[in-house]
JSON list of C-alpha atoms in Angstrom, two decimals:
[
{"chain": "Z", "resi": 1, "resn": "MET", "atom": "CA", "xyz": [43.82, 115.39, 107.14]},
{"chain": "Z", "resi": 2, "resn": "ALA", "atom": "CA", "xyz": [44.16, 119.07, 108.04]},
{"chain": "Z", "resi": 3, "resn": "ASP", "atom": "CA", "xyz": [44.12, 121.09, 104.81]},
{"chain": "Z", "resi": 4, "resn": "GLY", "atom": "CA", "xyz": [46.28, 118.41, 103.20]},
{"chain": "Z", "resi": 5, "resn": "LEU", "atom": "CA", "xyz": [47.61, 114.88, 103.36]},
{"chain": "Z", "resi": 6, "resn": "ASP", "atom": "CA", "xyz": [49.35, 113.60, 106.44]},
{"chain": "Z", "resi": 7, "resn": "GLY", "atom": "CA", "xyz": [48.98, 109.94, 107.26]},
{"chain": "Z", "resi": 8, "resn": "ALA", "atom": "CA", "xyz": [49.82, 106.36, 106.41]},
{"chain": "Z", "resi": 9, "resn": "VAL", "atom": "CA", "xyz": [48.16, 103.82, 104.16]},
{"chain": "Z", "resi": 10, "resn": "SER", "atom": "CA", "xyz": [48.54, 100.12, 104.85]},
{"chain": "Z", "resi": 11, "resn": "ALA", "atom": "CA", "xyz": [50.00, 98.02, 102.08]},
{"chain": "Z", "resi": 12, "resn": "ASP", "atom": "CA", "xyz": [50.39, 94.36, 101.19]},
{"chain": "Z", "resi": 13, "resn": "VAL", "atom": "CA", "xyz": [54.12, 93.69, 101.62]},
{"chain": "Z", "resi": 14, "resn": "SER", "atom": "CA", "xyz": [54.01, 90.01, 100.69]},
{"chain": "Z", "resi": 15, "resn": "ASN", "atom": "CA", "xyz": [55.36, 90.74, 97.21]},
{"chain": "Z", "resi": 16, "resn": "VAL", "atom": "CA", "xyz": [58.06, 93.22, 98.16]},
{"chain": "Z", "resi": 17, "resn": "ASP", "atom": "CA", "xyz": [61.16, 92.83, 96.00]},
{"chain": "Z", "resi": 18, "resn": "SER", "atom": "CA", "xyz": [63.76, 92.53, 98.77]},
{"chain": "Z", "resi": 19, "resn": "SER", "atom": "CA", "xyz": [66.57, 92.23, 96.23]},
{"chain": "Z", "resi": 20, "resn": "SER", "atom": "CA", "xyz": [66.08, 95.89, 95.31]},
{"chain": "Z", "resi": 21, "resn": "ILE", "atom": "CA", "xyz": [66.77, 97.11, 98.84]},
{"chain": "Z", "resi": 22, "resn": "ASP", "atom": "CA", "xyz": [70.42, 98.12, 99.22]},
{"chain": "Z", "resi": 23, "resn": "SER", "atom": "CA", "xyz": [71.28, 98.08, 102.92]},
{"chain": "Z", "resi": 24, "resn": "SER", "atom": "CA", "xyz": [75.04, 98.17, 102.33]},
{"chain": "Z", "resi": 25, "resn": "ARG", "atom": "CA", "xyz": [75.26, 101.72, 100.95]},
{"chain": "Z", "resi": 26, "resn": "VAL", "atom": "CA", "xyz": [76.39, 104.22, 103.59]},
{"chain": "Z", "resi": 27, "resn": "THR", "atom": "CA", "xyz": [76.46, 108.01, 103.27]},
{"chain": "Z", "resi": 28, "resn": "TYR", "atom": "CA", "xyz": [78.96, 109.89, 105.44]},
{"chain": "Z", "resi": 29, "resn": "LEU", "atom": "CA", "xyz": [78.68, 113.51, 106.55]},
{"chain": "Z", "resi": 30, "resn": "LYS", "atom": "CA", "xyz": [82.35, 114.08, 105.72]},
{"chain": "Z", "resi": 31, "resn": "ASP", "atom": "CA", "xyz": [81.53, 113.45, 102.06]},
{"chain": "Z", "resi": 32, "resn": "TYR", "atom": "CA", "xyz": [78.74, 116.03, 101.92]},
{"chain": "Z", "resi": 33, "resn": "GLN", "atom": "CA", "xyz": [78.83, 118.55, 99.09]},
{"chain": "Z", "resi": 34, "resn": "PRO", "atom": "CA", "xyz": [76.17, 121.26, 98.60]},
{"chain": "Z", "resi": 35, "resn": "PRO", "atom": "CA", "xyz": [73.91, 120.74, 95.57]},
{"chain": "Z", "resi": 36, "resn": "ALA", "atom": "CA", "xyz": [75.05, 122.52, 92.43]},
{"chain": "Z", "resi": 37, "resn": "PHE", "atom": "CA", "xyz": [71.50, 123.71, 91.76]},
{"chain": "Z", "resi": 38, "resn": "LEU", "atom": "CA", "xyz": [68.35, 124.45, 93.77]},
{"chain": "Z", "resi": 39, "resn": "ILE", "atom": "CA", "xyz": [64.71, 123.92, 92.79]},
{"chain": "Z", "resi": 40, "resn": "GLU", "atom": "CA", "xyz": [62.47, 126.89, 93.57]},
{"chain": "Z", "resi": 41, "resn": "THR", "atom": "CA", "xyz": [59.15, 125.38, 92.45]},
{"chain": "Z", "resi": 42, "resn": "THR", "atom": "CA", "xyz": [58.06, 121.87, 91.47]},
{"chain": "Z", "resi": 43, "resn": "ASP", "atom": "CA", "xyz": [54.93, 121.44, 89.35]},
{"chain": "Z", "resi": 44, "resn": "LEU", "atom": "CA", "xyz": [53.93, 117.81, 88.87]},
{"chain": "Z", "resi": 45, "resn": "SER", "atom": "CA", "xyz": [51.25, 116.19, 86.72]},
{"chain": "Z", "resi": 46, "resn": "PHE", "atom": "CA", "xyz": [50.26, 112.53, 87.13]},
{"chain": "Z", "resi": 47, "resn": "ASP", "atom": "CA", "xyz": [48.17, 110.77, 84.47]},
{"chain": "Z", "resi": 48, "resn": "LEU", "atom": "CA", "xyz": [47.17, 107.49, 86.16]},
{"chain": "Z", "resi": 49, "resn": "GLN", "atom": "CA", "xyz": [46.36, 104.98, 83.42]},
{"chain": "Z", "resi": 50, "resn": "THR", "atom": "CA", "xyz": [45.62, 101.25, 83.57]},
{"chain": "Z", "resi": 51, "resn": "ASP", "atom": "CA", "xyz": [49.00, 100.04, 82.31]},
{"chain": "Z", "resi": 52, "resn": "LYS", "atom": "CA", "xyz": [51.22, 103.01, 83.11]},
{"chain": "Z", "resi": 53, "resn": "THR", "atom": "CA", "xyz": [51.49, 106.43, 84.74]},
{"chain": "Z", "resi": 54, "resn": "ILE", "atom": "CA", "xyz": [52.76, 109.42, 82.81]},
{"chain": "Z", "resi": 55, "resn": "VAL", "atom": "CA", "xyz": [54.60, 111.92, 85.02]},
{"chain": "Z", "resi": 56, "resn": "HIS", "atom": "CA", "xyz": [55.33, 115.43, 83.82]},
{"chain": "Z", "resi": 57, "resn": "SER", "atom": "CA", "xyz": [57.49, 117.70, 85.95]},
{"chain": "Z", "resi": 58, "resn": "ARG", "atom": "CA", "xyz": [58.14, 121.40, 85.53]},
{"chain": "Z", "resi": 59, "resn": "LEU", "atom": "CA", "xyz": [61.03, 122.59, 87.70]},
{"chain": "Z", "resi": 60, "resn": "ALA", "atom": "CA", "xyz": [62.12, 126.21, 88.20]},
{"chain": "Z", "resi": 61, "resn": "ILE", "atom": "CA", "xyz": [65.85, 125.81, 88.88]},
{"chain": "Z", "resi": 62, "resn": "ARG", "atom": "CA", "xyz": [68.64, 128.22, 89.81]},
{"chain": "Z", "resi": 63, "resn": "LYS", "atom": "CA", "xyz": [72.37, 127.85, 90.36]},
{"chain": "Z", "resi": 64, "resn": "ASN", "atom": "CA", "xyz": [73.40, 127.42, 93.99]},
{"chain": "Z", "resi": 65, "resn": "PRO", "atom": "CA", "xyz": [75.86, 130.26, 94.81]},
{"chain": "Z", "resi": 66, "resn": "LYS", "atom": "CA", "xyz": [77.46, 128.03, 97.48]},
{"chain": "Z", "resi": 67, "resn": "ALA", "atom": "CA", "xyz": [78.37, 125.29, 95.03]},
{"chain": "Z", "resi": 68, "resn": "THR", "atom": "CA", "xyz": [81.37, 124.97, 92.74]},
{"chain": "Z", "resi": 69, "resn": "SER", "atom": "CA", "xyz": [80.05, 122.38, 90.27]},
{"chain": "Z", "resi": 70, "resn": "ASP", "atom": "CA", "xyz": [78.15, 123.43, 87.13]},
{"chain": "Z", "resi": 71, "resn": "ILE", "atom": "CA", "xyz": [76.71, 119.98, 86.46]},
{"chain": "Z", "resi": 72, "resn": "LEU", "atom": "CA", "xyz": [73.08, 119.19, 87.31]},
{"chain": "Z", "resi": 73, "resn": "GLU", "atom": "CA", "xyz": [72.86, 115.57, 88.45]},
{"chain": "Z", "resi": 74, "resn": "LEU", "atom": "CA", "xyz": [69.27, 114.37, 88.79]},
{"chain": "Z", "resi": 75, "resn": "ASP", "atom": "CA", "xyz": [68.43, 111.13, 90.56]},
{"chain": "Z", "resi": 76, "resn": "GLY", "atom": "CA", "xyz": [66.24, 108.62, 88.73]},
{"chain": "Z", "resi": 77, "resn": "ASP", "atom": "CA", "xyz": [65.51, 104.91, 89.20]},
{"chain": "Z", "resi": 78, "resn": "GLY", "atom": "CA", "xyz": [63.31, 102.68, 87.06]},
{"chain": "Z", "resi": 79, "resn": "LEU", "atom": "CA", "xyz": [62.02, 105.53, 84.87]},
{"chain": "Z", "resi": 80, "resn": "GLN", "atom": "CA", "xyz": [61.32, 105.57, 81.15]},
{"chain": "Z", "resi": 81, "resn": "LEU", "atom": "CA", "xyz": [62.43, 108.97, 79.91]},
{"chain": "Z", "resi": 82, "resn": "GLN", "atom": "CA", "xyz": [60.18, 110.44, 77.21]},
{"chain": "Z", "resi": 83, "resn": "SER", "atom": "CA", "xyz": [61.34, 114.02, 76.74]},
{"chain": "Z", "resi": 84, "resn": "ILE", "atom": "CA", "xyz": [63.38, 116.88, 78.22]},
{"chain": "Z", "resi": 85, "resn": "ALA", "atom": "CA", "xyz": [63.06, 120.61, 77.54]},
{"chain": "Z", "resi": 86, "resn": "ILE", "atom": "CA", "xyz": [64.82, 123.70, 78.91]},
{"chain": "Z", "resi": 87, "resn": "ASN", "atom": "CA", "xyz": [62.93, 126.99, 78.77]},
{"chain": "Z", "resi": 88, "resn": "GLY", "atom": "CA", "xyz": [60.50, 125.38, 76.35]},
{"chain": "Z", "resi": 89, "resn": "LYS", "atom": "CA", "xyz": [63.18, 124.12, 73.95]},
{"chain": "Z", "resi": 90, "resn": "PRO", "atom": "CA", "xyz": [63.31, 120.29, 73.54]},
{"chain": "Z", "resi": 91, "resn": "LEU", "atom": "CA", "xyz": [66.72, 118.67, 74.05]},
{"chain": "Z", "resi": 92, "resn": "ASP", "atom": "CA", "xyz": [68.08, 115.91, 71.86]},
{"chain": "Z", "resi": 93, "resn": "GLU", "atom": "CA", "xyz": [69.97, 112.96, 73.33]},
{"chain": "Z", "resi": 94, "resn": "SER", "atom": "CA", "xyz": [73.37, 114.60, 72.82]},
{"chain": "Z", "resi": 95, "resn": "ALA", "atom": "CA", "xyz": [72.48, 117.36, 75.32]},
{"chain": "Z", "resi": 96, "resn": "TYR", "atom": "CA", "xyz": [72.36, 115.11, 78.38]},
{"chain": "Z", "resi": 97, "resn": "GLN", "atom": "CA", "xyz": [73.82, 111.90, 79.77]},
{"chain": "Z", "resi": 98, "resn": "LEU", "atom": "CA", "xyz": [71.36, 109.20, 80.84]},
{"chain": "Z", "resi": 99, "resn": "HIS", "atom": "CA", "xyz": [72.56, 106.42, 83.16]},
{"chain": "Z", "resi": 100, "resn": "ASP", "atom": "CA", "xyz": [71.12, 103.80, 85.52]},
{"chain": "Z", "resi": 101, "resn": "SER", "atom": "CA", "xyz": [70.88, 106.11, 88.53]},
{"chain": "Z", "resi": 102, "resn": "GLY", "atom": "CA", "xyz": [69.71, 109.30, 86.82]},
{"chain": "Z", "resi": 103, "resn": "LEU", "atom": "CA", "xyz": [70.74, 111.86, 84.25]},
{"chain": "Z", "resi": 104, "resn": "CYS", "atom": "CA", "xyz": [73.25, 114.72, 84.01]},
{"chain": "Z", "resi": 105, "resn": "LEU", "atom": "CA", "xyz": [73.02, 118.08, 82.27]},
{"chain": "Z", "resi": 106, "resn": "SER", "atom": "CA", "xyz": [75.76, 120.68, 81.81]},
{"chain": "Z", "resi": 107, "resn": "ASP", "atom": "CA", "xyz": [76.28, 124.08, 80.16]},
{"chain": "Z", "resi": 108, "resn": "LEU", "atom": "CA", "xyz": [73.21, 125.40, 81.90]},
{"chain": "Z", "resi": 109, "resn": "PRO", "atom": "CA", "xyz": [72.13, 129.01, 82.54]},
{"chain": "Z", "resi": 110, "resn": "LYS", "atom": "CA", "xyz": [71.99, 130.33, 86.10]},
{"chain": "Z", "resi": 111, "resn": "LYS", "atom": "CA", "xyz": [68.18, 130.23, 86.07]},
{"chain": "Z", "resi": 112, "resn": "PHE", "atom": "CA", "xyz": [65.96, 128.08, 83.86]},
{"chain": "Z", "resi": 113, "resn": "VAL", "atom": "CA", "xyz": [62.81, 125.96, 83.69]},
{"chain": "Z", "resi": 114, "resn": "LEU", "atom": "CA", "xyz": [63.36, 122.24, 83.18]},
{"chain": "Z", "resi": 115, "resn": "GLU", "atom": "CA", "xyz": [60.49, 120.08, 81.93]},
{"chain": "Z", "resi": 116, "resn": "ILE", "atom": "CA", "xyz": [60.71, 116.29, 81.96]},
{"chain": "Z", "resi": 117, "resn": "GLU", "atom": "CA", "xyz": [58.16, 113.68, 80.93]},
{"chain": "Z", "resi": 118, "resn": "SER", "atom": "CA", "xyz": [58.68, 110.09, 82.01]},
{"chain": "Z", "resi": 119, "resn": "VAL", "atom": "CA", "xyz": [56.67, 106.88, 82.35]},
{"chain": "Z", "resi": 120, "resn": "ILE", "atom": "CA", "xyz": [56.47, 104.54, 85.34]},
{"chain": "Z", "resi": 121, "resn": "ASP", "atom": "CA", "xyz": [54.49, 101.36, 86.04]},
{"chain": "Z", "resi": 122, "resn": "PRO", "atom": "CA", "xyz": [53.13, 101.44, 89.63]},
{"chain": "Z", "resi": 123, "resn": "ALA", "atom": "CA", "xyz": [51.48, 98.03, 89.23]},
{"chain": "Z", "resi": 124, "resn": "LYS", "atom": "CA", "xyz": [54.87, 96.38, 88.70]},
{"chain": "Z", "resi": 125, "resn": "ASN", "atom": "CA", "xyz": [56.66, 98.39, 91.38]},
{"chain": "Z", "resi": 126, "resn": "LEU", "atom": "CA", "xyz": [57.24, 95.82, 94.13]},
{"chain": "Z", "resi": 127, "resn": "THR", "atom": "CA", "xyz": [59.79, 97.86, 96.10]},
{"chain": "Z", "resi": 128, "resn": "LEU", "atom": "CA", "xyz": [57.17, 99.86, 98.04]},
{"chain": "Z", "resi": 129, "resn": "GLU", "atom": "CA", "xyz": [59.21, 102.96, 97.16]},
{"chain": "Z", "resi": 130, "resn": "GLY", "atom": "CA", "xyz": [58.03, 105.77, 94.94]},
{"chain": "Z", "resi": 131, "resn": "LEU", "atom": "CA", "xyz": [54.52, 105.34, 93.48]},
{"chain": "Z", "resi": 132, "resn": "TYR", "atom": "CA", "xyz": [53.03, 101.85, 93.63]},
{"chain": "Z", "resi": 133, "resn": "LEU", "atom": "CA", "xyz": [49.65, 100.14, 93.33]},
{"chain": "Z", "resi": 134, "resn": "SER", "atom": "CA", "xyz": [48.53, 98.21, 96.42]},
{"chain": "Z", "resi": 135, "resn": "ASP", "atom": "CA", "xyz": [45.18, 96.42, 96.67]},
{"chain": "Z", "resi": 136, "resn": "GLY", "atom": "CA", "xyz": [43.63, 98.68, 94.04]},
{"chain": "Z", "resi": 137, "resn": "MET", "atom": "CA", "xyz": [44.95, 101.93, 95.51]},
{"chain": "Z", "resi": 138, "resn": "TYR", "atom": "CA", "xyz": [47.82, 104.18, 94.43]},
{"chain": "Z", "resi": 139, "resn": "CYS", "atom": "CA", "xyz": [50.20, 105.00, 97.29]},
{"chain": "Z", "resi": 140, "resn": "THR", "atom": "CA", "xyz": [53.60, 106.64, 97.70]},
{"chain": "Z", "resi": 141, "resn": "GLN", "atom": "CA", "xyz": [56.57, 106.05, 99.96]},
{"chain": "Z", "resi": 142, "resn": "CYS", "atom": "CA", "xyz": [59.32, 108.59, 99.30]},
{"chain": "Z", "resi": 143, "resn": "GLU", "atom": "CA", "xyz": [61.35, 108.51, 102.51]},
{"chain": "Z", "resi": 144, "resn": "ALA", "atom": "CA", "xyz": [64.28, 108.33, 102.43]},
{"chain": "Z", "resi": 145, "resn": "GLU", "atom": "CA", "xyz": [65.09, 108.22, 98.68]},
{"chain": "Z", "resi": 146, "resn": "GLY", "atom": "CA", "xyz": [61.94, 106.96, 97.01]},
{"chain": "Z", "resi": 147, "resn": "PHE", "atom": "CA", "xyz": [61.03, 110.09, 95.04]},
{"chain": "Z", "resi": 148, "resn": "ARG", "atom": "CA", "xyz": [63.62, 109.20, 92.40]},
{"chain": "Z", "resi": 149, "resn": "ARG", "atom": "CA", "xyz": [61.33, 106.31, 91.41]},
{"chain": "Z", "resi": 150, "resn": "ILE", "atom": "CA", "xyz": [58.65, 108.86, 90.47]},
{"chain": "Z", "resi": 151, "resn": "THR", "atom": "CA", "xyz": [60.56, 111.40, 88.37]},
{"chain": "Z", "resi": 152, "resn": "TYR", "atom": "CA", "xyz": [64.08, 112.70, 87.76]},
{"chain": "Z", "resi": 153, "resn": "TYR", "atom": "CA", "xyz": [64.88, 115.04, 90.64]},
{"chain": "Z", "resi": 154, "resn": "LEU", "atom": "CA", "xyz": [67.42, 116.29, 93.18]},
{"chain": "Z", "resi": 155, "resn": "ASP", "atom": "CA", "xyz": [66.28, 113.64, 95.66]},
{"chain": "Z", "resi": 156, "resn": "ARG", "atom": "CA", "xyz": [68.13, 114.91, 98.72]},
{"chain": "Z", "resi": 157, "resn": "PRO", "atom": "CA", "xyz": [66.88, 116.51, 101.97]},
{"chain": "Z", "resi": 158, "resn": "ASP", "atom": "CA", "xyz": [68.77, 119.81, 101.55]},
{"chain": "Z", "resi": 159, "resn": "VAL", "atom": "CA", "xyz": [66.86, 120.72, 98.38]},
{"chain": "Z", "resi": 160, "resn": "MET", "atom": "CA", "xyz": [63.58, 122.38, 99.39]},
{"chain": "Z", "resi": 161, "resn": "SER", "atom": "CA", "xyz": [60.87, 123.31, 96.91]},
{"chain": "Z", "resi": 162, "resn": "VAL", "atom": "CA", "xyz": [57.24, 124.48, 96.73]},
{"chain": "Z", "resi": 163, "resn": "PHE", "atom": "CA", "xyz": [55.14, 121.65, 95.25]},
{"chain": "Z", "resi": 164, "resn": "THR", "atom": "CA", "xyz": [52.01, 121.78, 93.11]},
{"chain": "Z", "resi": 165, "resn": "THR", "atom": "CA", "xyz": [50.49, 118.44, 92.08]},
{"chain": "Z", "resi": 166, "resn": "LYS", "atom": "CA", "xyz": [47.79, 117.61, 89.53]},
{"chain": "Z", "resi": 167, "resn": "ILE", "atom": "CA", "xyz": [46.38, 114.07, 89.54]},
{"chain": "Z", "resi": 168, "resn": "THR", "atom": "CA", "xyz": [44.15, 112.67, 86.77]},
{"chain": "Z", "resi": 169, "resn": "ALA", "atom": "CA", "xyz": [42.53, 109.23, 87.06]},
{"chain": "Z", "resi": 170, "resn": "ASP", "atom": "CA", "xyz": [39.42, 107.18, 86.39]},
{"chain": "Z", "resi": 171, "resn": "ALA", "atom": "CA", "xyz": [36.62, 108.68, 88.49]},
{"chain": "Z", "resi": 172, "resn": "ALA", "atom": "CA", "xyz": [34.86, 105.38, 89.25]},
{"chain": "Z", "resi": 173, "resn": "ALA", "atom": "CA", "xyz": [37.95, 103.43, 90.27]},
{"chain": "Z", "resi": 174, "resn": "TYR", "atom": "CA", "xyz": [39.73, 106.30, 92.05]},
{"chain": "Z", "resi": 175, "resn": "PRO", "atom": "CA", "xyz": [37.13, 108.75, 93.35]},
{"chain": "Z", "resi": 176, "resn": "VAL", "atom": "CA", "xyz": [39.51, 110.30, 95.90]},
{"chain": "Z", "resi": 177, "resn": "LEU", "atom": "CA", "xyz": [42.73, 112.01, 94.73]},
{"chain": "Z", "resi": 178, "resn": "LEU", "atom": "CA", "xyz": [45.03, 113.31, 97.48]},
{"chain": "Z", "resi": 179, "resn": "SER", "atom": "CA", "xyz": [48.39, 115.02, 97.73]},
{"chain": "Z", "resi": 180, "resn": "ASN", "atom": "CA", "xyz": [50.24, 117.49, 99.96]},
{"chain": "Z", "resi": 181, "resn": "GLY", "atom": "CA", "xyz": [48.85, 120.89, 100.88]},
{"chain": "Z", "resi": 182, "resn": "ASN", "atom": "CA", "xyz": [45.50, 122.40, 99.93]},
{"chain": "Z", "resi": 183, "resn": "LEU", "atom": "CA", "xyz": [43.00, 121.30, 97.31]},
{"chain": "Z", "resi": 184, "resn": "VAL", "atom": "CA", "xyz": [42.82, 124.38, 95.08]},
{"chain": "Z", "resi": 185, "resn": "ASP", "atom": "CA", "xyz": [40.83, 123.04, 92.11]},
{"chain": "Z", "resi": 186, "resn": "SER", "atom": "CA", "xyz": [39.21, 119.92, 90.68]},
{"chain": "Z", "resi": 187, "resn": "GLY", "atom": "CA", "xyz": [37.08, 118.92, 87.73]},
{"chain": "Z", "resi": 188, "resn": "GLU", "atom": "CA", "xyz": [35.64, 116.25, 85.44]},
{"chain": "Z", "resi": 189, "resn": "CYS", "atom": "CA", "xyz": [37.03, 115.09, 82.10]},
{"chain": "Z", "resi": 190, "resn": "ASP", "atom": "CA", "xyz": [34.95, 114.04, 79.09]},
{"chain": "Z", "resi": 191, "resn": "ASP", "atom": "CA", "xyz": [36.11, 110.41, 79.20]},
{"chain": "Z", "resi": 192, "resn": "GLY", "atom": "CA", "xyz": [34.89, 109.39, 82.67]},
{"chain": "Z", "resi": 193, "resn": "ARG", "atom": "CA", "xyz": [38.06, 110.58, 84.34]},
{"chain": "Z", "resi": 194, "resn": "HIS", "atom": "CA", "xyz": [38.54, 113.42, 86.83]},
{"chain": "Z", "resi": 195, "resn": "TRP", "atom": "CA", "xyz": [41.37, 115.52, 88.21]},
{"chain": "Z", "resi": 196, "resn": "ALA", "atom": "CA", "xyz": [42.43, 117.32, 91.36]},
{"chain": "Z", "resi": 197, "resn": "LEU", "atom": "CA", "xyz": [45.01, 120.07, 91.84]},
{"chain": "Z", "resi": 198, "resn": "TRP", "atom": "CA", "xyz": [46.87, 120.33, 95.15]},
{"chain": "Z", "resi": 199, "resn": "SER", "atom": "CA", "xyz": [49.19, 123.14, 96.23]},
{"chain": "Z", "resi": 200, "resn": "ASP", "atom": "CA", "xyz": [51.54, 123.05, 99.22]},
{"chain": "Z", "resi": 201, "resn": "PRO", "atom": "CA", "xyz": [52.64, 126.61, 100.10]},
{"chain": "Z", "resi": 202, "resn": "PHE", "atom": "CA", "xyz": [55.51, 125.47, 102.33]},
{"chain": "Z", "resi": 203, "resn": "LYS", "atom": "CA", "xyz": [58.88, 124.39, 100.95]},
{"chain": "Z", "resi": 204, "resn": "LYS", "atom": "CA", "xyz": [59.73, 120.75, 101.56]},
{"chain": "Z", "resi": 205, "resn": "PRO", "atom": "CA", "xyz": [62.22, 118.12, 100.42]},
{"chain": "Z", "resi": 206, "resn": "ALA", "atom": "CA", "xyz": [61.11, 115.43, 97.96]},
{"chain": "Z", "resi": 207, "resn": "TYR", "atom": "CA", "xyz": [61.02, 112.70, 100.60]},
{"chain": "Z", "resi": 208, "resn": "LEU", "atom": "CA", "xyz": [57.93, 114.35, 102.14]},
{"chain": "Z", "resi": 209, "resn": "PHE", "atom": "CA", "xyz": [55.94, 114.15, 98.90]},
{"chain": "Z", "resi": 210, "resn": "ALA", "atom": "CA", "xyz": [52.74, 112.08, 99.13]},
{"chain": "Z", "resi": 211, "resn": "LEU", "atom": "CA", "xyz": [50.06, 110.94, 96.70]},
{"chain": "Z", "resi": 212, "resn": "VAL", "atom": "CA", "xyz": [47.07, 108.65, 97.26]},
{"chain": "Z", "resi": 213, "resn": "ALA", "atom": "CA", "xyz": [44.35, 107.71, 94.77]},
{"chain": "Z", "resi": 214, "resn": "GLY", "atom": "CA", "xyz": [41.64, 105.23, 95.62]},
{"chain": "Z", "resi": 215, "resn": "ASN", "atom": "CA", "xyz": [38.16, 104.45, 96.87]},
{"chain": "Z", "resi": 216, "resn": "LEU", "atom": "CA", "xyz": [38.27, 106.08, 100.30]},
{"chain": "Z", "resi": 217, "resn": "GLN", "atom": "CA", "xyz": [35.82, 107.62, 102.75]},
{"chain": "Z", "resi": 218, "resn": "SER", "atom": "CA", "xyz": [36.48, 110.54, 105.06]},
{"chain": "Z", "resi": 219, "resn": "VAL", "atom": "CA", "xyz": [35.70, 111.38, 108.67]},
{"chain": "Z", "resi": 220, "resn": "ASP", "atom": "CA", "xyz": [35.13, 115.15, 108.74]},
{"chain": "Z", "resi": 221, "resn": "ASP", "atom": "CA", "xyz": [35.35, 117.72, 111.51]},
{"chain": "Z", "resi": 222, "resn": "SER", "atom": "CA", "xyz": [36.63, 121.25, 112.02]},
{"chain": "Z", "resi": 223, "resn": "PHE", "atom": "CA", "xyz": [38.81, 123.22, 114.39]},
{"chain": "Z", "resi": 224, "resn": "THR", "atom": "CA", "xyz": [38.92, 126.91, 115.24]},
{"chain": "Z", "resi": 225, "resn": "THR", "atom": "CA", "xyz": [42.41, 128.26, 115.91]},
{"chain": "Z", "resi": 226, "resn": "MET", "atom": "CA", "xyz": [43.29, 130.84, 118.55]},
{"chain": "Z", "resi": 227, "resn": "SER", "atom": "CA", "xyz": [43.28, 133.49, 115.82]},
{"chain": "Z", "resi": 228, "resn": "GLY", "atom": "CA", "xyz": [39.73, 132.56, 114.86]},
{"chain": "Z", "resi": 229, "resn": "ARG", "atom": "CA", "xyz": [40.54, 130.69, 111.65]},
{"chain": "Z", "resi": 230, "resn": "ASN", "atom": "CA", "xyz": [38.28, 127.74, 110.87]},
{"chain": "Z", "resi": 231, "resn": "VAL", "atom": "CA", "xyz": [40.28, 124.71, 109.70]},
{"chain": "Z", "resi": 232, "resn": "ALA", "atom": "CA", "xyz": [38.65, 121.74, 107.97]},
{"chain": "Z", "resi": 233, "resn": "LEU", "atom": "CA", "xyz": [39.84, 118.36, 109.28]},
{"chain": "Z", "resi": 234, "resn": "LYS", "atom": "CA", "xyz": [39.53, 115.17, 107.24]},
{"chain": "Z", "resi": 235, "resn": "ILE", "atom": "CA", "xyz": [40.83, 111.68, 107.91]},
{"chain": "Z", "resi": 236, "resn": "TYR", "atom": "CA", "xyz": [40.66, 109.45, 104.83]},
{"chain": "Z", "resi": 237, "resn": "VAL", "atom": "CA", "xyz": [40.31, 105.69, 105.35]},
{"chain": "Z", "resi": 238, "resn": "GLU", "atom": "CA", "xyz": [38.85, 102.62, 103.71]},
{"chain": "Z", "resi": 239, "resn": "THR", "atom": "CA", "xyz": [35.13, 102.15, 104.42]},
{"chain": "Z", "resi": 240, "resn": "LYS", "atom": "CA", "xyz": [35.78, 99.25, 106.81]},
{"chain": "Z", "resi": 241, "resn": "ASP", "atom": "CA", "xyz": [37.83, 101.55, 109.07]},
{"chain": "Z", "resi": 242, "resn": "LEU", "atom": "CA", "xyz": [35.39, 104.44, 109.42]},
{"chain": "Z", "resi": 243, "resn": "ASP", "atom": "CA", "xyz": [34.51, 103.44, 112.99]},
{"chain": "Z", "resi": 244, "resn": "LYS", "atom": "CA", "xyz": [38.17, 103.51, 114.07]},
{"chain": "Z", "resi": 245, "resn": "CYS", "atom": "CA", "xyz": [38.87, 107.21, 113.56]},
{"chain": "Z", "resi": 246, "resn": "ASP", "atom": "CA", "xyz": [37.32, 108.93, 116.58]},
{"chain": "Z", "resi": 247, "resn": "HIS", "atom": "CA", "xyz": [40.46, 108.76, 118.71]},
{"chain": "Z", "resi": 248, "resn": "ALA", "atom": "CA", "xyz": [42.64, 109.94, 115.82]},
{"chain": "Z", "resi": 249, "resn": "MET", "atom": "CA", "xyz": [40.36, 112.92, 115.18]},
{"chain": "Z", "resi": 250, "resn": "GLN", "atom": "CA", "xyz": [40.31, 113.92, 118.85]},
{"chain": "Z", "resi": 251, "resn": "SER", "atom": "CA", "xyz": [44.09, 113.59, 119.01]},
{"chain": "Z", "resi": 252, "resn": "LEU", "atom": "CA", "xyz": [44.41, 115.81, 115.94]},
{"chain": "Z", "resi": 253, "resn": "LYS", "atom": "CA", "xyz": [42.20, 118.48, 117.47]},
{"chain": "Z", "resi": 254, "resn": "LYS", "atom": "CA", "xyz": [44.06, 118.39, 120.78]}
]
């Protein structure tokens, strides 16, 4: 890991729900339409609990000047919607349309902040898409369209946003909390839980989002760039794999 999360975590695929994988759906370039709205910043908060995960998103959204539609269509799959607010004002059910593949909002201002709280169950997510629990560790797989299993979002590669992610979990069970970018803050809660705040300064599409929470160890090193900047390097693995990281670290440095 070089100032962030970039790697793969092995997972038990024996219980993958193959019926949920739709290999027949095809997307053609000729059908492409620019998104009606763009997301400037994405602030996420994950509360990892035993029987559920509460996800709160705060999205700074603006109208896309290249688009003709005024309807915001957010992708969502397998989510339990709890609340929606625009510019701090809660919306009732008549202000949006909720359906199996997401939700739609209309009559929106050109710029606004959208806040959504939803609930997911990673332990019962057998698709290996979105956020799931594998062998006691939280993992994500968002490529190509897995982010919609985490929260309602414009889950498409042409929507780029700056992500900030806060993760809260039990400190004993999940001592390591990782996401994209740089670790900017962390702390302890009063109930035996802890939290970490990650910030990725570079815009990215949702399919590049990553989160890992578990009992991991790190192999640490550093690298000095040509400009003289010292970069901390960390490769996070399970304890049994600590002796298998030398080649990966040398490859990273090279």
